[in-house]
Amino acid sequence: MVSLFENYEQQYSALTADITAQIGSLTASGSKDRRQLISNIEKHVEEAQELLEQMDLEVREVESSKKQRCKTKVDCYRAELKRLTLEYIKARAVKQEALYDSAEDIDVRISIDQKQCLLDNSETLERAGRKLNDGYRVIVETEEIGNQVLKNLAEQRETIQRSRNRLRETDEDLNRSSRTLNGMIMRIMQQKVILYLVGICFIVLVCFGVYLSFKK
């Protein structure tokens, strides 16, 4: 069953694919198609931003074990949207410059510094996106390691529990053996006491017999 977050991801992927295709068309389009493309791109960018906001809200509702992974995905998507927005601004500015030159209406150009700033920002966003992807991979690997550790701990817990049960059974056996041994010792002591009493009685009888023989 597809979750709401995954549904948002699918919608976002479709939107960004449309934005990318339309940005490519914007560079080669004429003045008539250009207005429609710009309107469509800006509309799709707004829809993508709304989807990101919905994803942010949905991240709060997911399980704690998946929350960090989903948050990292949203950060990556946001960086990707910023990159696409910059590409759109560059494509629109370059096309405007070409139209102005061909029509010779006004002499307006984006300065070299502005272009370089846009390129630098695009590269910065791409680097940030790569870092986020690396961070996402690290989180996934860490989660897998954590799951393996939890599995090992569960197995060790079962082993300790079985060992504890065996120790408990051994202790019960020792207690039974100890009670049996104590009973045997008590019987031996009783037998010794009886033997001593018989010996004493025998000595008394012998002494009494000797006394009677001397008395006669």
PDB file of C-alpha atoms in Angstrom:
ATOM      1  CA  MET A   1       0.000   0.000   0.000  1.00  0.00           C
ATOM      2  CA  VAL A   2       1.481   3.364  -1.125  1.00  0.00           C
ATOM      3  CA  SER A   3       1.739   5.884   1.708  1.00  0.00           C
ATOM      4  CA  LEU A   4       0.706   9.524   1.386  1.00  0.00           C
ATOM      5  CA  PHE A   5       4.354  10.607   1.465  1.00  0.00           C
ATOM      6  CA  GLU A   6       5.200   8.253  -1.424  1.00  0.00           C
ATOM      7  CA  ASN A   7       2.212   9.603  -3.355  1.00  0.00           C
ATOM      8  CA  TYR A   8       3.577  13.132  -2.897  1.00  0.00           C
ATOM      9  CA  GLU A   9       6.962  11.899  -4.120  1.00  0.00           C
ATOM     10  CA  GLN A  10       5.432  10.515  -7.311  1.00  0.00           C
ATOM     11  CA  GLN A  11       3.578  13.774  -7.972  1.00  0.00           C
ATOM     12  CA  TYR A  12       6.759  15.760  -7.298  1.00  0.00           C
ATOM     13  CA  SER A  13       8.786  13.581  -9.700  1.00  0.00           C
ATOM     14  CA  ALA A  14       6.197  14.090 -12.447  1.00  0.00           C
ATOM     15  CA  LEU A  15       6.195  17.874 -11.874  1.00  0.00           C
ATOM     16  CA  THR A  16       9.992  18.208 -11.924  1.00  0.00           C
ATOM     17  CA  ALA A  17      10.145  16.091 -15.088  1.00  0.00           C
ATOM     18  CA  ASP A  18       7.639  18.475 -16.745  1.00  0.00           C
ATOM     19  CA  ILE A  19       9.578  21.512 -15.509  1.00  0.00           C
ATOM     20  CA  THR A  20      12.838  20.125 -16.893  1.00  0.00           C
ATOM     21  CA  ALA A  21      11.262  19.384 -20.278  1.00  0.00           C
ATOM     22  CA  GLN A  22       9.621  22.820 -20.464  1.00  0.00           C
ATOM     23  CA  ILE A  23      12.864  24.599 -19.533  1.00  0.00           C
ATOM     24  CA  GLY A  24      14.501  22.825 -22.466  1.00  0.00           C
ATOM     25  CA  SER A  25      11.653  23.908 -24.729  1.00  0.00           C
ATOM     26  CA  LEU A  26      11.876  27.491 -23.442  1.00  0.00           C
ATOM     27  CA  THR A  27      15.340  27.968 -24.916  1.00  0.00           C
ATOM     28  CA  ALA A  28      14.202  26.997 -28.434  1.00  0.00           C
ATOM     29  CA  SER A  29      10.680  28.425 -28.365  1.00  0.00           C
ATOM     30  CA  GLY A  30       9.370  31.437 -30.266  1.00  0.00           C
ATOM     31  CA  SER A  31       7.808  34.513 -28.733  1.00  0.00           C
ATOM     32  CA  LYS A  32       4.277  33.081 -28.958  1.00  0.00           C
ATOM     33  CA  ASP A  33       5.036  29.760 -27.290  1.00  0.00           C
ATOM     34  CA  ARG A  34       7.319  31.461 -24.799  1.00  0.00           C
ATOM     35  CA  ARG A  35       4.545  33.115 -22.759  1.00  0.00           C
ATOM     36  CA  GLN A  36       2.653  29.835 -22.393  1.00  0.00           C
ATOM     37  CA  LEU A  37       5.818  27.963 -21.381  1.00  0.00           C
ATOM     38  CA  ILE A  38       6.721  30.586 -18.789  1.00  0.00           C
ATOM     39  CA  SER A  39       3.203  30.424 -17.358  1.00  0.00           C
ATOM     40  CA  ASN A  40       3.293  26.612 -17.222  1.00  0.00           C
ATOM     41  CA  ILE A  41       6.741  26.501 -15.630  1.00  0.00           C
ATOM     42  CA  GLU A  42       5.855  29.040 -12.946  1.00  0.00           C
ATOM     43  CA  LYS A  43       2.618  27.198 -12.235  1.00  0.00           C
ATOM     44  CA  HIS A  44       4.432  23.876 -11.904  1.00  0.00           C
ATOM     45  CA  VAL A  45       7.099  25.416  -9.670  1.00  0.00           C
ATOM     46  CA  GLU A  46       4.367  26.705  -7.345  1.00  0.00           C
ATOM     47  CA  GLU A  47       2.728  23.270  -7.299  1.00  0.00           C
ATOM     48  CA  ALA A  48       6.087  21.636  -6.509  1.00  0.00           C
ATOM     49  CA  GLN A  49       6.632  24.068  -3.631  1.00  0.00           C
ATOM     50  CA  GLU A  50       3.173  23.222  -2.268  1.00  0.00           C
ATOM     51  CA  LEU A  51       4.014  19.498  -2.511  1.00  0.00           C
ATOM     52  CA  LEU A  52       7.219  20.084  -0.549  1.00  0.00           C
ATOM     53  CA  GLU A  53       5.203  21.836   2.154  1.00  0.00           C
ATOM     54  CA  GLN A  54       2.797  18.868   2.241  1.00  0.00           C
ATOM     55  CA  MET A  55       5.788  16.512   2.522  1.00  0.00           C
ATOM     56  CA  ASP A  56       7.128  18.537   5.455  1.00  0.00           C
ATOM     57  CA  LEU A  57       3.796  18.113   7.229  1.00  0.00           C
ATOM     58  CA  GLU A  58       3.637  14.405   6.390  1.00  0.00           C
ATOM     59  CA  VAL A  59       7.171  13.791   7.734  1.00  0.00           C
ATOM     60  CA  ARG A  60       5.882  14.613  11.218  1.00  0.00           C
ATOM     61  CA  GLU A  61       3.376  11.756  10.977  1.00  0.00           C
ATOM     62  CA  VAL A  62       5.694   8.970   9.767  1.00  0.00           C
ATOM     63  CA  GLU A  63       7.341   6.436  12.081  1.00  0.00           C
ATOM     64  CA  SER A  64      10.353   7.637  14.035  1.00  0.00           C
ATOM     65  CA  SER A  65      12.586   5.055  12.321  1.00  0.00           C
ATOM     66  CA  LYS A  66      11.736   6.539   8.881  1.00  0.00           C
ATOM     67  CA  LYS A  67      11.445  10.211   9.858  1.00  0.00           C
ATOM     68  CA  GLN A  68      15.103  11.127   9.289  1.00  0.00           C
ATOM     69  CA  ARG A  69      15.160   9.369   5.909  1.00  0.00           C
ATOM     70  CA  CYS A  70      12.023  11.202   4.749  1.00  0.00           C
ATOM     71  CA  LYS A  71      13.377  14.533   6.014  1.00  0.00           C
ATOM     72  CA  THR A  72      16.595  13.996   4.055  1.00  0.00           C
ATOM     73  CA  LYS A  73      14.572  13.230   0.930  1.00  0.00           C
ATOM     74  CA  VAL A  74      12.584  16.454   1.329  1.00  0.00           C
ATOM     75  CA  ASP A  75      15.838  18.435   1.676  1.00  0.00           C
ATOM     76  CA  CYS A  76      17.129  16.828  -1.535  1.00  0.00           C
ATOM     77  CA  TYR A  77      13.887  17.621  -3.350  1.00  0.00           C
ATOM     78  CA  ARG A  78      14.018  21.223  -2.154  1.00  0.00           C
ATOM     79  CA  ALA A  79      17.611  21.603  -3.390  1.00  0.00           C
ATOM     80  CA  GLU A  80      16.589  20.089  -6.738  1.00  0.00           C
ATOM     81  CA  LEU A  81      13.694  22.542  -7.085  1.00  0.00           C
ATOM     82  CA  LYS A  82      16.013  25.474  -6.379  1.00  0.00           C
ATOM     83  CA  ARG A  83      18.358  24.202  -9.072  1.00  0.00           C
ATOM     84  CA  LEU A  84      15.513  23.904 -11.573  1.00  0.00           C
ATOM     85  CA  THR A  85      14.328  27.409 -10.648  1.00  0.00           C
ATOM     86  CA  LEU A  86      17.800  28.800 -11.377  1.00  0.00           C
ATOM     87  CA  GLU A  87      17.908  26.939 -14.687  1.00  0.00           C
ATOM     88  CA  TYR A  88      14.518  28.437 -15.548  1.00  0.00           C
ATOM     89  CA  ILE A  89      15.748  31.949 -14.674  1.00  0.00           C
ATOM     90  CA  LYS A  90      18.872  31.443 -16.806  1.00  0.00           C
ATOM     91  CA  ALA A  91      16.895  30.069 -19.766  1.00  0.00           C
ATOM     92  CA  ARG A  92      14.383  32.899 -19.570  1.00  0.00           C
ATOM     93  CA  ALA A  93      17.096  35.571 -19.275  1.00  0.00           C
ATOM     94  CA  VAL A  94      19.177  34.162 -22.137  1.00  0.00           C
ATOM     95  CA  LYS A  95      16.135  33.944 -24.414  1.00  0.00           C
ATOM     96  CA  GLN A  96      15.086  37.489 -23.514  1.00  0.00           C
ATOM     97  CA  GLU A  97      18.577  38.718 -24.373  1.00  0.00           C
ATOM     98  CA  ALA A  98      18.444  36.991 -27.755  1.00  0.00           C
ATOM     99  CA  LEU A  99      15.006  38.464 -28.516  1.00  0.00           C
ATOM    100  CA  TYR A 100      16.104  41.970 -27.543  1.00  0.00           C
ATOM    101  CA  ASP A 101      19.193  41.732 -29.757  1.00  0.00           C
ATOM    102  CA  SER A 102      17.260  40.452 -32.770  1.00  0.00           C
ATOM    103  CA  ALA A 103      14.493  43.023 -32.426  1.00  0.00           C
ATOM    104  CA  GLU A 104      16.888  45.808 -31.388  1.00  0.00           C
ATOM    105  CA  ASP A 105      14.163  47.162 -29.069  1.00  0.00           C
ATOM    106  CA  ILE A 106      16.297  47.872 -26.014  1.00  0.00           C
ATOM    107  CA  ASP A 107      19.857  47.197 -25.048  1.00  0.00           C
ATOM    108  CA  VAL A 108      19.302  45.189 -21.895  1.00  0.00           C
ATOM    109  CA  ARG A 109      21.689  42.396 -20.981  1.00  0.00           C
ATOM    110  CA  ILE A 110      22.362  40.433 -17.881  1.00  0.00           C
ATOM    111  CA  SER A 111      25.790  41.416 -16.677  1.00  0.00           C
ATOM    112  CA  ILE A 112      28.630  38.926 -16.603  1.00  0.00           C
ATOM    113  CA  ASP A 113      28.729  39.164 -12.817  1.00  0.00           C
ATOM    114  CA  GLN A 114      25.041  38.279 -12.591  1.00  0.00           C
ATOM    115  CA  LYS A 115      25.505  35.318 -14.916  1.00  0.00           C
ATOM    116  CA  GLN A 116      28.503  34.139 -12.930  1.00  0.00           C
ATOM    117  CA  CYS A 117      26.534  34.533  -9.708  1.00  0.00           C
ATOM    118  CA  LEU A 118      23.747  32.376 -11.128  1.00  0.00           C
ATOM    119  CA  LEU A 119      26.257  29.750 -12.228  1.00  0.00           C
ATOM    120  CA  ASP A 120      27.971  29.813  -8.833  1.00  0.00           C
ATOM    121  CA  ASN A 121      24.630  29.443  -7.071  1.00  0.00           C
ATOM    122  CA  SER A 122      23.710  26.554  -9.342  1.00  0.00           C
ATOM    123  CA  GLU A 123      27.008  24.806  -8.617  1.00  0.00           C
ATOM    124  CA  THR A 124      26.550  25.427  -4.884  1.00  0.00           C
ATOM    125  CA  LEU A 125      23.087  23.891  -4.988  1.00  0.00           C
ATOM    126  CA  GLU A 126      24.395  20.914  -6.963  1.00  0.00           C
ATOM    127  CA  ARG A 127      27.142  20.376  -4.386  1.00  0.00           C
ATOM    128  CA  ALA A 128      24.573  20.681  -1.592  1.00  0.00           C
ATOM    129  CA  GLY A 129      22.375  18.149  -3.378  1.00  0.00           C
ATOM    130  CA  ARG A 130      25.298  15.721  -3.679  1.00  0.00           C
ATOM    131  CA  LYS A 131      26.088  16.165   0.005  1.00  0.00           C
ATOM    132  CA  LEU A 132      22.457  15.529   0.900  1.00  0.00           C
ATOM    133  CA  ASN A 133      22.483  12.388  -1.244  1.00  0.00           C
ATOM    134  CA  ASP A 134      25.673  11.240   0.482  1.00  0.00           C
ATOM    135  CA  GLY A 135      24.077  11.985   3.852  1.00  0.00           C
ATOM    136  CA  TYR A 136      21.008  10.016   2.824  1.00  0.00           C
ATOM    137  CA  ARG A 137      23.164   7.015   1.868  1.00  0.00           C
ATOM    138  CA  VAL A 138      24.993   7.240   5.200  1.00  0.00           C
ATOM    139  CA  ILE A 139      21.667   7.313   7.049  1.00  0.00           C
ATOM    140  CA  VAL A 140      20.437   4.264   5.126  1.00  0.00           C
ATOM    141  CA  GLU A 141      23.666   2.383   5.838  1.00  0.00           C
ATOM    142  CA  THR A 142      23.503   3.408   9.498  1.00  0.00           C
ATOM    143  CA  GLU A 143      19.913   2.202   9.702  1.00  0.00           C
ATOM    144  CA  GLU A 144      20.896  -1.152   8.186  1.00  0.00           C
ATOM    145  CA  ILE A 145      23.768  -1.486  10.659  1.00  0.00           C
ATOM    146  CA  GLY A 146      21.422  -0.552  13.516  1.00  0.00           C
ATOM    147  CA  ASN A 147      18.913  -3.180  12.411  1.00  0.00           C
ATOM    148  CA  GLN A 148      21.675  -5.786  12.259  1.00  0.00           C
ATOM    149  CA  VAL A 149      22.891  -4.790  15.735  1.00  0.00           C
ATOM    150  CA  LEU A 150      19.351  -5.043  17.092  1.00  0.00           C
ATOM    151  CA  LYS A 151      19.008  -8.472  15.488  1.00  0.00           C
ATOM    152  CA  ASN A 152      22.294  -9.610  17.057  1.00  0.00           C
ATOM    153  CA  LEU A 153      21.226  -8.236  20.430  1.00  0.00           C
ATOM    154  CA  ALA A 154      17.932 -10.103  20.172  1.00  0.00           C
ATOM    155  CA  GLU A 155      19.787 -13.345  19.406  1.00  0.00           C
ATOM    156  CA  GLN A 156      22.184 -12.748  22.306  1.00  0.00           C
ATOM    157  CA  ARG A 157      19.216 -12.046  24.572  1.00  0.00           C
ATOM    158  CA  GLU A 158      17.648 -15.372  23.610  1.00  0.00           C
ATOM    159  CA  THR A 159      20.971 -17.134  24.246  1.00  0.00           C
ATOM    160  CA  ILE A 160      21.292 -15.497  27.670  1.00  0.00           C
ATOM    161  CA  GLN A 161      17.690 -16.405  28.467  1.00  0.00           C
ATOM    162  CA  ARG A 162      18.314 -20.052  27.564  1.00  0.00           C
ATOM    163  CA  SER A 163      21.523 -20.048  29.651  1.00  0.00           C
ATOM    164  CA  ARG A 164      19.607 -18.538  32.565  1.00  0.00           C
ATOM    165  CA  ASN A 165      16.964 -21.237  32.298  1.00  0.00           C
ATOM    166  CA  ARG A 166      19.635 -23.942  32.249  1.00  0.00           C
ATOM    167  CA  LEU A 167      21.310 -22.382  35.306  1.00  0.00           C
ATOM    168  CA  ARG A 168      17.948 -22.273  37.077  1.00  0.00           C
ATOM    169  CA  GLU A 169      17.386 -25.964  36.304  1.00  0.00           C
ATOM    170  CA  THR A 170      20.924 -26.799  37.457  1.00  0.00           C
ATOM    171  CA  ASP A 171      20.354 -24.861  40.681  1.00  0.00           C
ATOM    172  CA  GLU A 172      17.163 -26.806  41.313  1.00  0.00           C
ATOM    173  CA  ASP A 173      19.028 -30.081  40.715  1.00  0.00           C
ATOM    174  CA  LEU A 174      21.749 -28.978  43.128  1.00  0.00           C
ATOM    175  CA  ASN A 175      19.130 -28.082  45.735  1.00  0.00           C
ATOM    176  CA  ARG A 176      17.527 -31.501  45.403  1.00  0.00           C
ATOM    177  CA  SER A 177      20.937 -33.178  45.633  1.00  0.00           C
ATOM    178  CA  SER A 178      21.786 -31.058  48.664  1.00  0.00           C
ATOM    179  CA  ARG A 179      18.545 -32.056  50.415  1.00  0.00           C
ATOM    180  CA  THR A 180      19.166 -35.720  49.619  1.00  0.00           C
ATOM    181  CA  LEU A 181      22.738 -35.481  50.920  1.00  0.00           C
ATOM    182  CA  ASN A 182      21.582 -33.728  54.093  1.00  0.00           C
ATOM    183  CA  GLY A 183      19.022 -36.505  54.664  1.00  0.00           C
ATOM    184  CA  MET A 184      21.713 -39.156  54.249  1.00  0.00           C
ATOM    185  CA  ILE A 185      23.980 -37.329  56.689  1.00  0.00           C
ATOM    186  CA  MET A 186      21.172 -37.098  59.241  1.00  0.00           C
ATOM    187  CA  ARG A 187      20.481 -40.820  58.926  1.00  0.00           C
ATOM    188  CA  ILE A 188      24.179 -41.638  59.354  1.00  0.00           C
ATOM    189  CA  MET A 189      24.350 -39.452  62.468  1.00  0.00           C
ATOM    190  CA  GLN A 190      21.240 -41.100  63.855  1.00  0.00           C
ATOM    191  CA  GLN A 191      22.766 -44.515  63.222  1.00  0.00           C
ATOM    192  CA  LYS A 192      26.005 -43.434  64.960  1.00  0.00           C
ATOM    193  CA  VAL A 193      24.059 -42.182  67.987  1.00  0.00           C
ATOM    194  CA  ILE A 194      22.157 -45.451  68.176  1.00  0.00           C
ATOM    195  CA  LEU A 195      25.426 -47.387  67.843  1.00  0.00           C
ATOM    196  CA  TYR A 196      27.025 -45.355  70.641  1.00  0.00           C
ATOM    197  CA  LEU A 197      24.005 -45.913  72.880  1.00  0.00           C
ATOM    198  CA  VAL A 198      24.132 -49.670  72.230  1.00  0.00           C
ATOM    199  CA  GLY A 199      27.845 -49.690  72.983  1.00  0.00           C
ATOM    200  CA  ILE A 200      27.318 -47.792  76.200  1.00  0.00           C
ATOM    201  CA  CYS A 201      24.540 -50.157  77.262  1.00  0.00           C
ATOM    202  CA  PHE A 202      26.771 -53.139  76.453  1.00  0.00           C
ATOM    203  CA  ILE A 203      29.642 -51.726  78.533  1.00  0.00           C
ATOM    204  CA  VAL A 204      27.268 -50.998  81.409  1.00  0.00           C
ATOM    205  CA  LEU A 205      25.945 -54.552  81.293  1.00  0.00           C
ATOM    206  CA  VAL A 206      29.471 -55.980  81.202  1.00  0.00           C
ATOM    207  CA  CYS A 207      30.530 -53.851  84.134  1.00  0.00           C
ATOM    208  CA  PHE A 208      27.401 -54.805  86.027  1.00  0.00           C
ATOM    209  CA  GLY A 209      28.047 -58.515  85.339  1.00  0.00           C
ATOM    210  CA  VAL A 210      31.653 -58.187  86.525  1.00  0.00           C
ATOM    211  CA  TYR A 211      30.471 -56.427  89.649  1.00  0.00           C
ATOM    212  CA  LEU A 212      27.990 -59.186  90.436  1.00  0.00           C
ATOM    213  CA  SER A 213      30.648 -61.902  89.915  1.00  0.00           C
ATOM    214  CA  PHE A 214      33.039 -60.234  92.393  1.00  0.00           C
ATOM    215  CA  LYS A 215      30.253 -59.662  94.874  1.00  0.00           C
ATOM    216  CA  LYS A 216      29.492 -63.399  95.069  1.00  0.00           C
TER     217      LYS A 216
END
